[in-house]
Amino acid sequence: MDPRPIGVFDSGLGGLTAVRALRRILPEENLIYFGDTARVPYGSRSRETLLRYSRQDVRFLRSFDIKAIVIACGTVSTTSLASLCAENDLPIIGVVAPTCQRALAVSREGRIGLIATPASVRSGAYEACLKAQEPSCAVFSAACPLFVPLVENGRYRRGDIVIETVAREYLQPLIDQGIDTLILGCTHYPLLTDVLSDICGPDVTLVSAGEESAFALKRTLRAMDARADPSQSGSAEFFVSDRTEGFEALASVFLEEDLHHVVRQIDIDRY
Ligand code: DGL
C-alpha cells in the first residue's frame, strides 16, 4: 500500500471534472490538484509554450512526495505527454490512450468523432493513437474553440439556445460522416453531455476523457501495488496560479458539488 498522493493538473479549473471521476473511481486516494489559472486557456497555444508550461506544472506537483501524475488537460496530453514521461521517473497518465482504447471498444463501425481544443486537434494525437490500435477506423475531428468560454460562463445546460446553436454547428459535419462514437477530448466537455447527446442522438456513444484516465490510473496503481488503504477516504488539496477569489463558484460547476476546501495560490514562475 502507498498513501502518497496523486498529482493532478490542468490549465485551469476544468480538470476538476477529472478530479470528480478520480474521487468516484479511486475514493481512497489522496489528491493534489494544480490549476494554472493565471495562464489559462492552453487550448490555443503553441506546442513549445505548452511544453514549457506543463514542465513547470509537473515541477510544482513534484515538490510534493507524489506517486503518480494525471494530466487532466486534453491539450497538454495531446502535445506534451511523451516529453513529460521521458523526463520524469514516475507514472504520468494522459487522457489520449485510455480514451482511444475505450472509444474503439464501444464503436460499432469504427467511425469515431473527436471534439477538442484547436491545439489538441492540430496535434493529431487522437487520430494517431486510434489508427495505431485499429488501422481501419475512420476519425473525424472538429476543433471547438467556443465551448470552453461558453461552459465557463454557465452556458452548458440543455435548452440554452447559445450552446445548442454552437454545438450543432460544430457537430453537424461529424454527424454527416456517420460517426457512431464521439470522444469528448477536453476537460470542459463532460458538462455538455446532455446537449451533445441530444444533438448526436441515441446511436452515437459519448466517451469522456477524464473518466477513462481515472480507470487507467487505477490499473497502473494496481500493477505497481501502490493503491492507498481502501478503508480510508482520500483527501484533496487545491492550488491555483492566480487569485483564489471566485474559485469555489467555478470549481463547484466542474466538480458538480459544493467545494469546501481551502485553495492556495502559488507562483508558478518559481518552478
Ligand atoms: N483544459 C483544456 C483541455 O482540456 C481546456 C481549457 C484550455 O484551453 O486551457 O484541453
GROMACS .gro file of C-alpha atoms and ligand atoms in nm:
model
  281
    1MET     CA    1   0.000   0.000   0.000
    2ASP     CA    2   0.115   0.352  -0.076
    3PRO     CA    3  -0.056   0.651   0.091
    4ARG     CA    4   0.136   0.913  -0.112
    5PRO     CA    5  -0.089   1.150  -0.307
    6ILE     CA    6  -0.157   1.163  -0.678
    7GLY     CA    7  -0.081   1.492  -0.854
    8VAL     CA    8  -0.343   1.617  -1.099
    9PHE     CA    9  -0.303   1.924  -1.315
   10ASP     CA   10  -0.487   2.124  -1.574
   11SER     CA   11  -0.470   2.461  -1.744
   12GLY     CA   12  -0.740   2.582  -1.506
   13LEU     CA   13  -1.039   2.450  -1.322
   14GLY     CA   14  -1.189   2.232  -1.597
   15GLY     CA   15  -0.963   1.949  -1.478
   16LEU     CA   16  -1.186   1.922  -1.174
   17THR     CA   17  -1.413   1.707  -1.393
   18ALA     CA   18  -1.125   1.455  -1.380
   19VAL     CA   19  -1.097   1.501  -1.002
   20ARG     CA   20  -1.465   1.417  -0.980
   21ALA     CA   21  -1.407   1.096  -1.177
   22LEU     CA   22  -1.099   1.012  -0.968
   23ARG     CA   23  -1.289   1.054  -0.643
   24ARG     CA   24  -1.561   0.825  -0.767
   25ILE     CA   25  -1.333   0.558  -0.911
   26LEU     CA   26  -1.048   0.581  -0.654
   27PRO     CA   27  -1.216   0.727  -0.341
   28GLU     CA   28  -0.933   0.620  -0.110
   29GLU     CA   29  -0.659   0.814  -0.292
   30ASN     CA   30  -0.523   1.150  -0.172
   31LEU     CA   31  -0.512   1.414  -0.445
   32ILE     CA   32  -0.315   1.733  -0.501
   33TYR     CA   33  -0.467   1.947  -0.776
   34PHE     CA   34  -0.298   2.232  -0.957
   35GLY     CA   35  -0.492   2.458  -1.195
   36ASP     CA   36  -0.282   2.705  -1.391
   37THR     CA   37  -0.549   2.973  -1.373
   38ALA     CA   38  -0.300   3.254  -1.442
   39ARG     CA   39  -0.222   3.117  -1.789
   40VAL     CA   40  -0.550   2.951  -1.895
   41PRO     CA   41  -0.651   2.886  -2.173
   42TYR     CA   42  -0.389   2.644  -2.305
   43GLY     CA   43  -0.604   2.530  -2.598
   44SER     CA   44  -0.491   2.799  -2.842
   45ARG     CA   45  -0.118   2.794  -2.759
   46SER     CA   46   0.183   2.658  -2.946
   47ARG     CA   47   0.345   2.323  -2.870
   48GLU     CA   48   0.660   2.499  -2.737
   49THR     CA   49   0.465   2.713  -2.493
   50LEU     CA   50   0.258   2.416  -2.379
   51LEU     CA   51   0.569   2.212  -2.308
   52ARG     CA   52   0.724   2.497  -2.108
   53TYR     CA   53   0.405   2.549  -1.905
   54SER     CA   54   0.345   2.180  -1.841
   55ARG     CA   55   0.708   2.123  -1.729
   56GLN     CA   56   0.654   2.391  -1.466
   57ASP     CA   57   0.320   2.236  -1.365
   58VAL     CA   58   0.490   1.899  -1.318
   59ARG     CA   59   0.780   2.054  -1.124
   60PHE     CA   60   0.531   2.217  -0.887
   61LEU     CA   61   0.347   1.888  -0.827
   62ARG     CA   62   0.680   1.710  -0.776
   63SER     CA   63   0.764   1.948  -0.493
   64PHE     CA   64   0.530   1.710  -0.304
   65ASP     CA   65   0.610   1.343  -0.249
   66ILE     CA   66   0.361   1.215  -0.509
   67LYS     CA   67   0.340   0.863  -0.654
   68ALA     CA   68   0.184   0.943  -0.994
   69ILE     CA   69   0.055   1.227  -1.207
   70VAL     CA   70  -0.270   1.257  -1.401
   71ILE     CA   71  -0.272   1.514  -1.679
   72ALA     CA   72  -0.636   1.616  -1.675
   73CYS     CA   73  -0.579   1.866  -1.955
   74GLY     CA   74  -0.657   1.734  -2.302
   75THR     CA   75  -0.434   1.994  -2.462
   76VAL     CA   76  -0.127   1.900  -2.254
   77SER     CA   77  -0.197   1.529  -2.303
   78THR     CA   78  -0.206   1.564  -2.681
   79THR     CA   79   0.104   1.783  -2.713
   80SER     CA   80   0.346   1.718  -2.425
   81LEU     CA   81   0.287   1.373  -2.274
   82ALA     CA   82   0.582   1.195  -2.440
   83SER     CA   83   0.833   1.461  -2.328
   84LEU     CA   84   0.696   1.473  -1.973
   85CYS     CA   85   0.708   1.092  -1.946
   86ALA     CA   86   1.066   1.080  -2.077
   87GLU     CA   87   1.178   1.344  -1.827
   88ASN     CA   88   1.013   1.204  -1.515
   89ASP     CA   89   1.064   0.879  -1.326
   90LEU     CA   90   0.706   0.830  -1.210
   91PRO     CA   91   0.391   0.719  -1.392
   92ILE     CA   92   0.222   1.000  -1.583
   93ILE     CA   93  -0.124   0.927  -1.720
   94GLY     CA   94  -0.259   1.137  -2.005
   95VAL     CA   95  -0.610   1.122  -2.143
   96VAL     CA   96  -0.542   1.014  -2.502
   97ALA     CA   97  -0.453   0.644  -2.486
   98PRO     CA   98  -0.720   0.537  -2.232
   99THR     CA   99  -0.988   0.733  -2.416
  100CYS     CA  100  -0.897   0.587  -2.754
  101GLN     CA  101  -0.899   0.236  -2.613
  102ARG     CA  102  -1.249   0.290  -2.478
  103ALA     CA  103  -1.373   0.455  -2.799
  104LEU     CA  104  -1.256   0.160  -3.007
  105ALA     CA  105  -1.412  -0.084  -2.762
  106VAL     CA  106  -1.757   0.078  -2.784
  107SER     CA  107  -1.755   0.177  -3.151
  108ARG     CA  108  -1.974  -0.047  -3.366
  109GLU     CA  109  -1.841   0.052  -3.707
  110GLY     CA  110  -1.513   0.227  -3.628
  111ARG     CA  111  -1.641   0.572  -3.726
  112ILE     CA  112  -1.513   0.791  -3.448
  113GLY     CA  113  -1.563   1.162  -3.396
  114LEU     CA  114  -1.331   1.377  -3.186
  115ILE     CA  115  -1.408   1.719  -3.043
  116ALA     CA  116  -1.132   1.908  -2.860
  117THR     CA  117  -0.940   2.236  -2.842
  118PRO     CA  118  -0.764   2.369  -3.155
  119ALA     CA  119  -0.420   2.268  -3.018
  120SER     CA  120  -0.539   1.912  -2.947
  121VAL     CA  121  -0.695   1.870  -3.291
  122ARG     CA  122  -0.388   2.021  -3.460
  123SER     CA  123  -0.160   1.775  -3.277
  124GLY     CA  124  -0.323   1.476  -3.450
  125ALA     CA  125  -0.258   1.274  -3.131
  126TYR     CA  126  -0.602   1.115  -3.104
  127GLU     CA  127  -0.608   1.017  -3.468
  128ALA     CA  128  -0.257   0.866  -3.448
  129CYS     CA  129  -0.343   0.670  -3.135
  130LEU     CA  130  -0.673   0.537  -3.277
  131LYS     CA  131  -0.511   0.437  -3.606
  132ALA     CA  132  -0.219   0.268  -3.428
  133GLN     CA  133  -0.465   0.047  -3.243
  134GLU     CA  134  -0.715  -0.003  -3.526
  135PRO     CA  135  -0.581   0.096  -3.870
  136SER     CA  136  -0.921   0.050  -4.036
  137CYS     CA  137  -1.104   0.305  -3.820
  138ALA     CA  138  -1.213   0.641  -3.963
  139VAL     CA  139  -1.159   0.951  -3.749
  140PHE     CA  140  -1.336   1.284  -3.795
  141SER     CA  141  -1.221   1.579  -3.583
  142ALA     CA  142  -1.362   1.919  -3.501
  143ALA     CA  143  -1.192   2.193  -3.302
  144CYS     CA  144  -1.446   2.366  -3.079
  145PRO     CA  145  -1.285   2.688  -2.955
  146LEU     CA  146  -1.611   2.841  -2.828
  147PHE     CA  147  -1.700   2.556  -2.593
  148VAL     CA  148  -1.453   2.643  -2.314
  149PRO     CA  149  -1.559   3.009  -2.272
  150LEU     CA  150  -1.928   2.918  -2.301
  151VAL     CA  151  -1.904   2.648  -2.034
  152GLU     CA  152  -1.706   2.881  -1.806
  153ASN     CA  153  -1.983   3.136  -1.845
  154GLY     CA  154  -2.250   2.890  -1.741
  155ARG     CA  155  -2.387   2.827  -2.092
  156TYR     CA  156  -2.378   2.448  -2.090
  157ARG     CA  157  -2.728   2.338  -1.996
  158ARG     CA  158  -2.985   2.167  -2.212
  159GLY     CA  159  -3.226   2.429  -2.352
  160ASP     CA  160  -2.963   2.706  -2.367
  161ILE     CA  161  -3.003   2.840  -2.719
  162VAL     CA  162  -2.647   2.973  -2.744
  163ILE     CA  163  -2.467   2.649  -2.659
  164GLU     CA  164  -2.715   2.440  -2.860
  165THR     CA  165  -2.664   2.654  -3.171
  166VAL     CA  166  -2.285   2.648  -3.143
  167ALA     CA  167  -2.277   2.275  -3.066
  168ARG     CA  168  -2.499   2.191  -3.362
  169GLU     CA  169  -2.270   2.384  -3.593
  170TYR     CA  170  -1.959   2.205  -3.463
  171LEU     CA  171  -2.117   1.858  -3.463
  172GLN     CA  172  -2.313   1.857  -3.788
  173PRO     CA  173  -2.011   1.776  -4.011
  174LEU     CA  174  -1.926   1.481  -3.785
  175ILE     CA  175  -2.286   1.358  -3.780
  176ASP     CA  176  -2.292   1.386  -4.162
  177GLN     CA  177  -1.994   1.149  -4.169
  178GLY     CA  178  -2.200   0.887  -3.982
  179ILE     CA  179  -1.995   0.873  -3.660
  180ASP     CA  180  -2.109   0.611  -3.407
  181THR     CA  181  -1.881   0.728  -3.123
  182LEU     CA  182  -1.780   1.077  -3.007
  183ILE     CA  183  -1.469   1.144  -2.795
  184LEU     CA  184  -1.507   1.442  -2.563
  185GLY     CA  185  -1.138   1.534  -2.571
  186CYS     CA  186  -1.137   1.833  -2.336
  187THR     CA  187  -1.185   1.885  -1.963
  188HIS     CA  188  -1.490   2.106  -2.006
  189TYR     CA  189  -1.695   1.885  -2.235
  190PRO     CA  190  -1.841   1.639  -1.982
  191LEU     CA  191  -2.062   1.928  -1.872
  192LEU     CA  192  -2.203   1.934  -2.224
  193THR     CA  193  -2.307   1.569  -2.219
  194ASP     CA  194  -2.682   1.642  -2.227
  195VAL     CA  195  -2.653   1.899  -2.507
  196LEU     CA  196  -2.419   1.681  -2.714
  197SER     CA  197  -2.619   1.362  -2.677
  198ASP     CA  198  -2.942   1.542  -2.772
  199ILE     CA  199  -2.776   1.661  -3.093
  200CYS     CA  200  -2.598   1.334  -3.176
  201GLY     CA  201  -2.894   1.112  -3.094
  202PRO     CA  202  -2.903   0.769  -2.930
  203ASP     CA  203  -2.690   0.595  -3.194
  204VAL     CA  204  -2.373   0.786  -3.101
  205THR     CA  205  -2.186   0.679  -2.786
  206LEU     CA  206  -2.008   0.957  -2.598
  207VAL     CA  207  -1.670   0.877  -2.441
  208SER     CA  208  -1.537   1.112  -2.178
  209ALA     CA  209  -1.160   1.157  -2.143
  210GLY     CA  210  -1.142   1.229  -1.768
  211GLU     CA  211  -1.324   0.915  -1.669
  212GLU     CA  212  -1.108   0.685  -1.882
  213SER     CA  213  -0.785   0.826  -1.738
  214ALA     CA  214  -0.914   0.753  -1.387
  215PHE     CA  215  -0.964   0.387  -1.485
  216ALA     CA  216  -0.615   0.383  -1.642
  217LEU     CA  217  -0.465   0.518  -1.321
  218LYS     CA  218  -0.645   0.251  -1.122
  219ARG     CA  219  -0.490  -0.020  -1.342
  220THR     CA  220  -0.144   0.139  -1.310
  221LEU     CA  221  -0.160   0.165  -0.931
  222ARG     CA  222  -0.281  -0.192  -0.905
  223ALA     CA  223   0.007  -0.315  -1.124
  224MET     CA  224   0.255  -0.119  -0.905
  225ASP     CA  225   0.090  -0.244  -0.587
  226ALA     CA  226   0.063   0.125  -0.494
  227ARG     CA  227  -0.305   0.170  -0.403
  228ALA     CA  228  -0.391   0.366  -0.088
  229ASP     CA  229  -0.561   0.192   0.203
  230PRO     CA  230  -0.911   0.111   0.070
  231SER     CA  231  -1.066   0.164   0.414
  232GLN     CA  232  -0.960   0.533   0.406
  233SER     CA  233  -1.140   0.823   0.246
  234GLY     CA  234  -0.888   1.025   0.043
  235SER     CA  235  -0.816   1.395   0.095
  236ALA     CA  236  -0.779   1.667  -0.169
  237GLU     CA  237  -0.568   1.983  -0.174
  238PHE     CA  238  -0.614   2.257  -0.434
  239PHE     CA  239  -0.362   2.506  -0.573
  240VAL     CA  240  -0.400   2.770  -0.844
  241SER     CA  241  -0.163   3.023  -1.001
  242ASP     CA  242  -0.399   3.323  -0.997
  243ARG     CA  243  -0.628   3.482  -0.743
  244THR     CA  244  -0.838   3.243  -0.540
  245GLU     CA  245  -1.150   3.463  -0.527
  246GLY     CA  246  -1.431   3.305  -0.725
  247PHE     CA  247  -1.259   2.966  -0.717
  248GLU     CA  248  -1.534   2.797  -0.518
  249ALA     CA  249  -1.815   2.906  -0.751
  250LEU     CA  250  -1.645   2.790  -1.072
  251ALA     CA  251  -1.490   2.484  -0.906
  252SER     CA  252  -1.827   2.358  -0.791
  253VAL     CA  253  -1.954   2.377  -1.150
  254PHE     CA  254  -1.688   2.129  -1.264
  255LEU     CA  255  -1.698   1.914  -0.952
  256GLU     CA  256  -2.080   1.917  -0.957
  257GLU     CA  257  -2.079   1.952  -0.578
  258ASP     CA  258  -2.007   2.229  -0.331
  259LEU     CA  259  -1.641   2.270  -0.256
  260HIS     CA  260  -1.541   2.343   0.099
  261HIS     CA  261  -1.166   2.301   0.067
  262VAL     CA  262  -0.909   2.571   0.114
  263VAL     CA  263  -0.744   2.675  -0.210
  264ARG     CA  264  -0.396   2.826  -0.214
  265GLN     CA  265  -0.230   3.048  -0.470
  266ILE     CA  266   0.127   2.970  -0.579
  267ASP     CA  267   0.375   3.150  -0.805
  268ILE     CA  268   0.420   2.904  -1.094
  269ASP     CA  269   0.714   3.103  -1.231
  270ARG     CA  270   0.922   2.979  -0.937
  271TYR     CA  271   0.907   2.624  -1.076
  272DGL     N1  272  -0.806   2.210  -2.017
  272DGL     C1  273  -0.812   2.234  -2.157
  272DGL     C2  274  -0.823   2.099  -2.230
  272DGL     O1  275  -0.871   2.002  -2.176
  272DGL     C3  276  -0.927   2.324  -2.196
  272DGL     C4  277  -0.912   2.466  -2.146
  272DGL     C5  278  -0.794   2.537  -2.210
  272DGL     O2  279  -0.797   2.564  -2.332
  272DGL     O3  280  -0.699   2.564  -2.137
  272DGL     O4  281  -0.784   2.089  -2.345
   0.00000   0.00000   0.00000
